[in-house]
Tab-separated table of C-alpha atoms and ligand atoms in Angstrom:
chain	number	residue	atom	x	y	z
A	1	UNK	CA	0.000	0.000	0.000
A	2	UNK	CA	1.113	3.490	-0.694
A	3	UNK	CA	0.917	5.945	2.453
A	4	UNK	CA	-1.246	8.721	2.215
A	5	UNK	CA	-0.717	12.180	3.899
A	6	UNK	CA	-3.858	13.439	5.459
A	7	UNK	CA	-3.858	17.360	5.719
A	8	UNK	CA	-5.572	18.425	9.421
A	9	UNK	CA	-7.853	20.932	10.482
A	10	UNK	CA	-6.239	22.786	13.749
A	11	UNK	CA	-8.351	22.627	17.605
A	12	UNK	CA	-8.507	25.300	19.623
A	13	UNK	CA	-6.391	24.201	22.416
A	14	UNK	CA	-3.351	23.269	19.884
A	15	UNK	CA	-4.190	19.282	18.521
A	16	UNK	CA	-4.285	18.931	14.883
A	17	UNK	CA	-7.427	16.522	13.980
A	18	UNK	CA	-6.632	14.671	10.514
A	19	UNK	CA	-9.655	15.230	8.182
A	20	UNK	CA	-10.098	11.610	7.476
A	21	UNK	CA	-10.075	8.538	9.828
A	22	UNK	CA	-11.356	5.252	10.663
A	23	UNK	CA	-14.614	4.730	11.937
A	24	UNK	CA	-14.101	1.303	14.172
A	25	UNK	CA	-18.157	0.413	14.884
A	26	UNK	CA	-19.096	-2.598	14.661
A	27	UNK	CA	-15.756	-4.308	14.462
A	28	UNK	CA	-14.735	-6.918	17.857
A	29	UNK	CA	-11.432	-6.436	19.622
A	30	UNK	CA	-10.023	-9.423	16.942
A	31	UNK	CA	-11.072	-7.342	13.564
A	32	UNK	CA	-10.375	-4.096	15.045
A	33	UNK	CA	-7.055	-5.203	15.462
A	34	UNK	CA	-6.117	-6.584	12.278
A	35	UNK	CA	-7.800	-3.205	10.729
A	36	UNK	CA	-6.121	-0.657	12.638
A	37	UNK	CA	-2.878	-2.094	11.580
A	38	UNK	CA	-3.628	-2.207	8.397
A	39	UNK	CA	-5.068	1.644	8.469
A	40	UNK	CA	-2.079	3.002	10.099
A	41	UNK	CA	0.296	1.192	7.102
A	42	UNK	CA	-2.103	2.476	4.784
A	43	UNK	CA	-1.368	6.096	6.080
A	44	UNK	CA	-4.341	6.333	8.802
A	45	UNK	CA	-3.552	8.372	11.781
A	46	UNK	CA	-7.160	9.569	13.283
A	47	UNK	CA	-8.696	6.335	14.617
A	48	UNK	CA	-11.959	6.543	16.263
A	49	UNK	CA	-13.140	4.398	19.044
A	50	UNK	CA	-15.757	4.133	22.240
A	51	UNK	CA	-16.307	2.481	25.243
A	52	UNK	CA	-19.936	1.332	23.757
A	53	UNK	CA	-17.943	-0.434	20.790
A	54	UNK	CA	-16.283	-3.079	23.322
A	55	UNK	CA	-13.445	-3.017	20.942
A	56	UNK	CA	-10.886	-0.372	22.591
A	57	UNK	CA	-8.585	-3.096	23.465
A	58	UNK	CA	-8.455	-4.631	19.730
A	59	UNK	CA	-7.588	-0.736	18.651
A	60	UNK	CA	-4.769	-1.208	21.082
A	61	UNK	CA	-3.685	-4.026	20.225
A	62	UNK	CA	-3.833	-2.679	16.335
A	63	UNK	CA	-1.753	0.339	16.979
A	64	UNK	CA	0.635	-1.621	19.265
A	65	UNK	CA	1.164	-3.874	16.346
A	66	UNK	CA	1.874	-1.242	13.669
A	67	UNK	CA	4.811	-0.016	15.875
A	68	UNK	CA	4.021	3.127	15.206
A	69	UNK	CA	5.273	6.274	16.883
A	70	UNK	CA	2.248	6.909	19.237
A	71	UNK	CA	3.019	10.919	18.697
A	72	UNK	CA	2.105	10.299	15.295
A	73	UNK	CA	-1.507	9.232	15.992
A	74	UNK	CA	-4.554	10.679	17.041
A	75	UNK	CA	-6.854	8.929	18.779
A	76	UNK	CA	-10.045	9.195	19.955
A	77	UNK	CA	-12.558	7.622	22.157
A	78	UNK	CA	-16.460	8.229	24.008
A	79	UNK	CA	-17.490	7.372	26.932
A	80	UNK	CA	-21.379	6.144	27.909
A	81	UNK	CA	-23.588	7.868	30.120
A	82	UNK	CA	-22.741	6.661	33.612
A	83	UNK	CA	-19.635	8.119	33.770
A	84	UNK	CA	-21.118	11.860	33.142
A	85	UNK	CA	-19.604	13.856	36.301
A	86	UNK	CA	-16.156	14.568	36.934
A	87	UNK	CA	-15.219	11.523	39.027
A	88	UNK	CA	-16.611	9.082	36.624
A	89	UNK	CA	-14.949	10.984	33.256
A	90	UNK	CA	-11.970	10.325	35.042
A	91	UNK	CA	-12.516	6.858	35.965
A	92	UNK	CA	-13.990	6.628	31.882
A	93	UNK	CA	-10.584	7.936	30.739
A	94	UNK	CA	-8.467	5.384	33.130
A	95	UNK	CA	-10.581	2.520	31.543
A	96	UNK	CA	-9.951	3.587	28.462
A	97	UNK	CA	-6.510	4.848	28.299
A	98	UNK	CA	-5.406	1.161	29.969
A	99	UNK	CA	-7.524	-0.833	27.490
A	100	UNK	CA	-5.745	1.339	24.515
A	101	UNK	CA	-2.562	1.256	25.780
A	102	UNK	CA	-1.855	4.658	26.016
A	103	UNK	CA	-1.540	7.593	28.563
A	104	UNK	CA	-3.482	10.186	26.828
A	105	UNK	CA	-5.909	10.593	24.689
A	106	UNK	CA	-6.253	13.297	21.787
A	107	UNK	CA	-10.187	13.899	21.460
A	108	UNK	CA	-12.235	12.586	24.342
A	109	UNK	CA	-15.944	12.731	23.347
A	110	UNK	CA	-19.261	12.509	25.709
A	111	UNK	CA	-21.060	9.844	23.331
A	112	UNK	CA	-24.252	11.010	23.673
A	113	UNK	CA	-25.722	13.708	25.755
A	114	UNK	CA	-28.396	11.839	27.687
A	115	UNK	CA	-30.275	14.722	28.617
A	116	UNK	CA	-32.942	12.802	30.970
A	117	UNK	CA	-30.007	12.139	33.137
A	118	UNK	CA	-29.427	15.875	32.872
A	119	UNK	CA	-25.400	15.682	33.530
A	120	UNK	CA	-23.991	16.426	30.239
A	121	UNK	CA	-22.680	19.857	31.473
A	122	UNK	CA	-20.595	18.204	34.303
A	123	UNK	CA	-19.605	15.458	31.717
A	124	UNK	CA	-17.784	18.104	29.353
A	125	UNK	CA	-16.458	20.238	32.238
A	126	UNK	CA	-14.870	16.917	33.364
A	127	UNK	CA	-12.937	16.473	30.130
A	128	UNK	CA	-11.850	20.163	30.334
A	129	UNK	CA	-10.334	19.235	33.945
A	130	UNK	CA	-8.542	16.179	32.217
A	131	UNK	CA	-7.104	18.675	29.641
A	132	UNK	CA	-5.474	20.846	32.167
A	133	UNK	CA	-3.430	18.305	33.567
A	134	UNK	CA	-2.400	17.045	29.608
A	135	UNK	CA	-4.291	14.041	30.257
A	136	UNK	CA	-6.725	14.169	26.809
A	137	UNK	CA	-5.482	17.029	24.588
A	138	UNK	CA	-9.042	18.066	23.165
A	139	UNK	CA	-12.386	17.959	24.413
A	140	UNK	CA	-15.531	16.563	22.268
A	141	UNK	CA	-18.923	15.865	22.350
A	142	UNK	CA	-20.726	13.222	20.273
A	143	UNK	CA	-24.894	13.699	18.659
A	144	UNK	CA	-25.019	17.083	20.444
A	145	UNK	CA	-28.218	19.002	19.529
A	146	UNK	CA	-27.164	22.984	19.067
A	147	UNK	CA	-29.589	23.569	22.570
A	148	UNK	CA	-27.259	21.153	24.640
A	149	UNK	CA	-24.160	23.108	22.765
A	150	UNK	CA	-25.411	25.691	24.399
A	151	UNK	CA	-26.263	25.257	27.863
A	152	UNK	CA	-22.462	24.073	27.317
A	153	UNK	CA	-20.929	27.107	26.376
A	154	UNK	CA	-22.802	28.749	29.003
A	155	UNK	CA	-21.456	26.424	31.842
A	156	UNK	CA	-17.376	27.902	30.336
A	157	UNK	CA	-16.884	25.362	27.877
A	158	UNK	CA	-16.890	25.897	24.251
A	159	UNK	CA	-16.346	21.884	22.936
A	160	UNK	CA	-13.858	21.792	19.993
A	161	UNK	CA	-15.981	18.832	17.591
A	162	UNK	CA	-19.056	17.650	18.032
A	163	UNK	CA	-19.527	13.972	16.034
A	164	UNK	CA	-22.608	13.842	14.061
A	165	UNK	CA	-24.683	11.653	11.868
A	166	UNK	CA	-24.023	13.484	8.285
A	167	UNK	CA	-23.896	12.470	4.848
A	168	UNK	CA	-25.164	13.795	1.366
A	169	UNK	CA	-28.234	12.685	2.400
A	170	UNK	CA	-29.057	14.403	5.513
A	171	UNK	CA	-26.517	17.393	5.799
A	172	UNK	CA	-27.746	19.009	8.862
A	173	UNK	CA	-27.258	22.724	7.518
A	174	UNK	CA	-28.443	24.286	10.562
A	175	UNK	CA	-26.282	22.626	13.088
A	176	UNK	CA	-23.281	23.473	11.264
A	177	UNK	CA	-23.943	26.589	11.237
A	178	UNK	CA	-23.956	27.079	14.921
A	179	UNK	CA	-20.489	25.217	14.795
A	180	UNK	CA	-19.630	27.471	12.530
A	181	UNK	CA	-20.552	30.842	15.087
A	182	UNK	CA	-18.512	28.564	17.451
A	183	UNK	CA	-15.354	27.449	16.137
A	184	UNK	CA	-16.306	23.756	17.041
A	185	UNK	CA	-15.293	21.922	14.173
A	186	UNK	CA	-17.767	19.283	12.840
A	187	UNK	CA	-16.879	15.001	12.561
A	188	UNK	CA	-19.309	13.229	10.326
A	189	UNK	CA	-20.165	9.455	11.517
A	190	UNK	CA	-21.674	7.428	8.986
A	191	UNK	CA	-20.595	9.615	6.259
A	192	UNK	CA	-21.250	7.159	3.246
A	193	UNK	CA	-24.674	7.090	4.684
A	194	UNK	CA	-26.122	4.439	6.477
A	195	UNK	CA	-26.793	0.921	3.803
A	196	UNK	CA	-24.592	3.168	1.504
A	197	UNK	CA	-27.109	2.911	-1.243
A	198	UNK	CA	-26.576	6.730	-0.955
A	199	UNK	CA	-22.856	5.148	-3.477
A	200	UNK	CA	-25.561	4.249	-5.959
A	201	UNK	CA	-27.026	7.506	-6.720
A	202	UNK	CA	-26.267	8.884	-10.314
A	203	UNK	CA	-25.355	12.270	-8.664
A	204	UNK	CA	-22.336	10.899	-6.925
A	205	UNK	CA	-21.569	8.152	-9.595
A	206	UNK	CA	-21.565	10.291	-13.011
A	207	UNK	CA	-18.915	12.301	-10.946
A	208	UNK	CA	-17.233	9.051	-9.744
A	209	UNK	CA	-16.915	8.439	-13.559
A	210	UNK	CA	-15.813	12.118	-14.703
A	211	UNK	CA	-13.247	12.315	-12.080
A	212	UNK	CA	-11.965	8.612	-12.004
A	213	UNK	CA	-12.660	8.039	-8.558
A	214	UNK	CA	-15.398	5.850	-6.619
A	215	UNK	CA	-18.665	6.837	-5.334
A	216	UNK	CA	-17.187	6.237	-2.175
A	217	UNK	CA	-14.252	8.847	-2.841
A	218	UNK	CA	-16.647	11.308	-4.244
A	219	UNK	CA	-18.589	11.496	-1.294
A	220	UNK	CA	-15.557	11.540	1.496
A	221	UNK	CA	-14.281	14.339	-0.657
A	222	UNK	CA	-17.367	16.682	-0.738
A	223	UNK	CA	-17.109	15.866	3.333
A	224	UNK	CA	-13.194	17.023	3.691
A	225	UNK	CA	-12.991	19.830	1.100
A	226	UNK	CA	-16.128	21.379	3.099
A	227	UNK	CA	-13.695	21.043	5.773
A	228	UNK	CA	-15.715	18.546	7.411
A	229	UNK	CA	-13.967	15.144	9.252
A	230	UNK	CA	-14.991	12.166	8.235
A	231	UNK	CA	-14.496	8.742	9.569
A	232	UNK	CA	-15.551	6.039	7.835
A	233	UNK	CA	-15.284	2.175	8.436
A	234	UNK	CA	-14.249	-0.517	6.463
A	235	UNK	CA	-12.957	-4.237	7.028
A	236	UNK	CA	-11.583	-4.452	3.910
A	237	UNK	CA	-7.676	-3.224	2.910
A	238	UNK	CA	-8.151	-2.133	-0.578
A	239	UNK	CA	-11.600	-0.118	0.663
A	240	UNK	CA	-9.415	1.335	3.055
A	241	UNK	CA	-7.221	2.397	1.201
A	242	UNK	CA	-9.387	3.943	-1.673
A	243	UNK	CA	-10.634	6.117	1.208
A	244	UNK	CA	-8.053	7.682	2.720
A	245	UNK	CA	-6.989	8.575	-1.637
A	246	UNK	CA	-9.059	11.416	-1.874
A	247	UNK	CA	-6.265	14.404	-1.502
A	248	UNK	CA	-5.471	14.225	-5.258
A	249	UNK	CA	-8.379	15.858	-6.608
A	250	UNK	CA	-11.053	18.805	-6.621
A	251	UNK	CA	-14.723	19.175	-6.337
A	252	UNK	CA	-15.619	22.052	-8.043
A	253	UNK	CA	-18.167	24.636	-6.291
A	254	UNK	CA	-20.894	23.291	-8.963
A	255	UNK	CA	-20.028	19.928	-7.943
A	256	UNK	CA	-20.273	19.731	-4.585
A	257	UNK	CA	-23.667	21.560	-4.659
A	258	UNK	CA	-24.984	18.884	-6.882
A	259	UNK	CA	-23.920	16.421	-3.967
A	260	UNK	CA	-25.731	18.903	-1.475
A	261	UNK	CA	-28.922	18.684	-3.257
A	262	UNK	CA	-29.240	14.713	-2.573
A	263	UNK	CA	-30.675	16.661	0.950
A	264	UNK	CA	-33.755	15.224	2.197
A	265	UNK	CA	-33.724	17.447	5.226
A	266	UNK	CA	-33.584	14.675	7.459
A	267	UNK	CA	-32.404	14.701	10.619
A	268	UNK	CA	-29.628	11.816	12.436
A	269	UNK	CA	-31.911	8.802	12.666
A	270	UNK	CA	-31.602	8.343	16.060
A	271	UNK	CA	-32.912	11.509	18.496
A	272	UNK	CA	-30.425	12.144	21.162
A	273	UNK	CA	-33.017	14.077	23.271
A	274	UNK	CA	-34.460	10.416	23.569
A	275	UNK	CA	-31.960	8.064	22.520
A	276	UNK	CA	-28.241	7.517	24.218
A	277	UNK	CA	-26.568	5.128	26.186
B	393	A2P	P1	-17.191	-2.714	4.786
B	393	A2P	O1	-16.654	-2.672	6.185
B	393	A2P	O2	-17.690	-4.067	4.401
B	393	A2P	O3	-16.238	-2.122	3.760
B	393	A2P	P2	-20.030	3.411	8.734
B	393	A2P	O4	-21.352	3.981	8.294
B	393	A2P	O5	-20.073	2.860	10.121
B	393	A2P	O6	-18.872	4.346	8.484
B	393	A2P	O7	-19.781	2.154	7.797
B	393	A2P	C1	-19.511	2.326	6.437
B	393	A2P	C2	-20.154	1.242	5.625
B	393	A2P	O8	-19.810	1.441	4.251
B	393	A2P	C3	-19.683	-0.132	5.997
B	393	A2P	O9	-20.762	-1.010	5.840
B	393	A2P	C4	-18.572	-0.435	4.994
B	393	A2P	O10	-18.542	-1.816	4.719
B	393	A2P	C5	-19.031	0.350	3.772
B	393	A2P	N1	-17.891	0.919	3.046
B	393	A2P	C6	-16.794	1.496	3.549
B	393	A2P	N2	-15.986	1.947	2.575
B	393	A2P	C7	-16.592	1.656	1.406
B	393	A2P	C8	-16.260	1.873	0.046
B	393	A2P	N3	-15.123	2.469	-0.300
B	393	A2P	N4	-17.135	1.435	-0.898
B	393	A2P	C9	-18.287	0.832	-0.550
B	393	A2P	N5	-18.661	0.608	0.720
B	393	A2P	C10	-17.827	1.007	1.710
């Protein structure tokens, strides 16, 4: 495999985030080892994990097993909702950081905001306190509404990416625009769409054809060159690879509004006022 360079969008509190990863859901601790390794030879440095995945020690094992320079990567990882408070972020991050291998960890993300539980606030401010002390170097949350962004920001904490269900499909306009008035940068999951049928519409594959590139390439590079991150997952080397090869060509402006205009207005499929774990 050739290595790919991935260029990075800069956080506010000094990481660089590369603007494409892997996405590690559903894989087990066996298959997301043998991926990660092959990711990082194939020129992957973002991968993305969570405790809900039950795979963070497979990851581990993945990275441990490429030998690469852990300085080099950037990894990232969510924790569920019973660890929302600053005790339990911290006991989240232990757990983590041990099953990973490592002794920090570049984007920490609340997974989902749970707001019946009604601790998402503490939940952030307790990745903030595990920045100070150089313990996570960026703080995240994960299917954040703009309204729980908010009552965020109020609390002191403006979060540097929020994680989102987006793709061609649904492309959530209005929550990246209060990103936007934020600086918090915006990390698509899912962003081939969920079934990826979304690969078999003719708006994505007459420009797969024109620019000699997949579907799958087209629509990871209307996701980057938007200056969105996107981290998507495969099992399979040579798919992996074909994603990360998107930094060789250009959308142009006409291009990647005929992409925008698969838009059904739809929302993420699951609703994190109701849904989260
Ligand atoms: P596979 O792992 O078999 O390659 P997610 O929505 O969680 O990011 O998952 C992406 C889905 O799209 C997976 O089912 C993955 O299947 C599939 N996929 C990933 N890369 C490609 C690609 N380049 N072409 C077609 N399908 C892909």
């Amino acid at each position: 495999m050739t290595l790919v360079s991935v260029p990075t969008v800069h956080l506010r509190n000094g990481a660089d985030l590369p603007l494409l990863g892997l996405g590690t859901w559903p894989l087990n601790d066996a298959e997301a080892a043998d991926t990660v390794a092959t990711a990082i030879d194939a020129g992957y440095r973002l991968i993305d994990t969570a405790e809900n995945y039950h795979n963070e020690a497979g990851v581990g094992e993945g990275i441990h097993r490429s030998g690469i320079d852990r300085s080099e990567l950037f990894l990232t990882t969510k924790f569920n909702s019973q660890w929302h408070g600053h005790d339990g972020v911290r006991q989240a991050f232990r757990t983590s950081s041990r099953l990973l291998g490592v002794d920090y960890i570049d984007l920490l993300l609340v997974h989902w905001p749970n707001p019946g539980q009604d601790r998402y606030v503490e939940a952030v401010q307790g990745i903030a306190a595990l920045l100070e002390e150089g313990l996570v170097r960026a703080v995240g949350t994960s299917n954040f509404k703009a309204s729980h962004l908010q009552r965020v920001i109020d609390a002191g904490v403006v979060p540097e990416v929020n994680q989102i269900q987006l793709d061609p499909r649904r492309t959530r306009r209005d929550i990246r625009d209060f990103h936007a008035q934020h600086s918090i940068v915006t990390e698509a999951w899912s962003p081939l769409g969920p079934g990826s049928n979304l690969l078999e519409e003719p708006a994505v594959t007459a420009l797969a054809e024109q620019h000699g590139k997949s579907p799958a390439q087209i629509v990871l590079r209307w996701h980057v060159q938007q200056g969105v991150v996107a981290i998507p997952k495969s099992a399979h080397p040579d798919r992996l690879a074909q994603n990360i090869d998107i930094f060789d060509f250009d959308l142009s402006e006409q291009e990647l509004s005929s992409i925008s205009a698969l838009d059904t207005g739809s929302a993420e499929i699951t609703d994190s006022d109701v849904f989260g774990h």
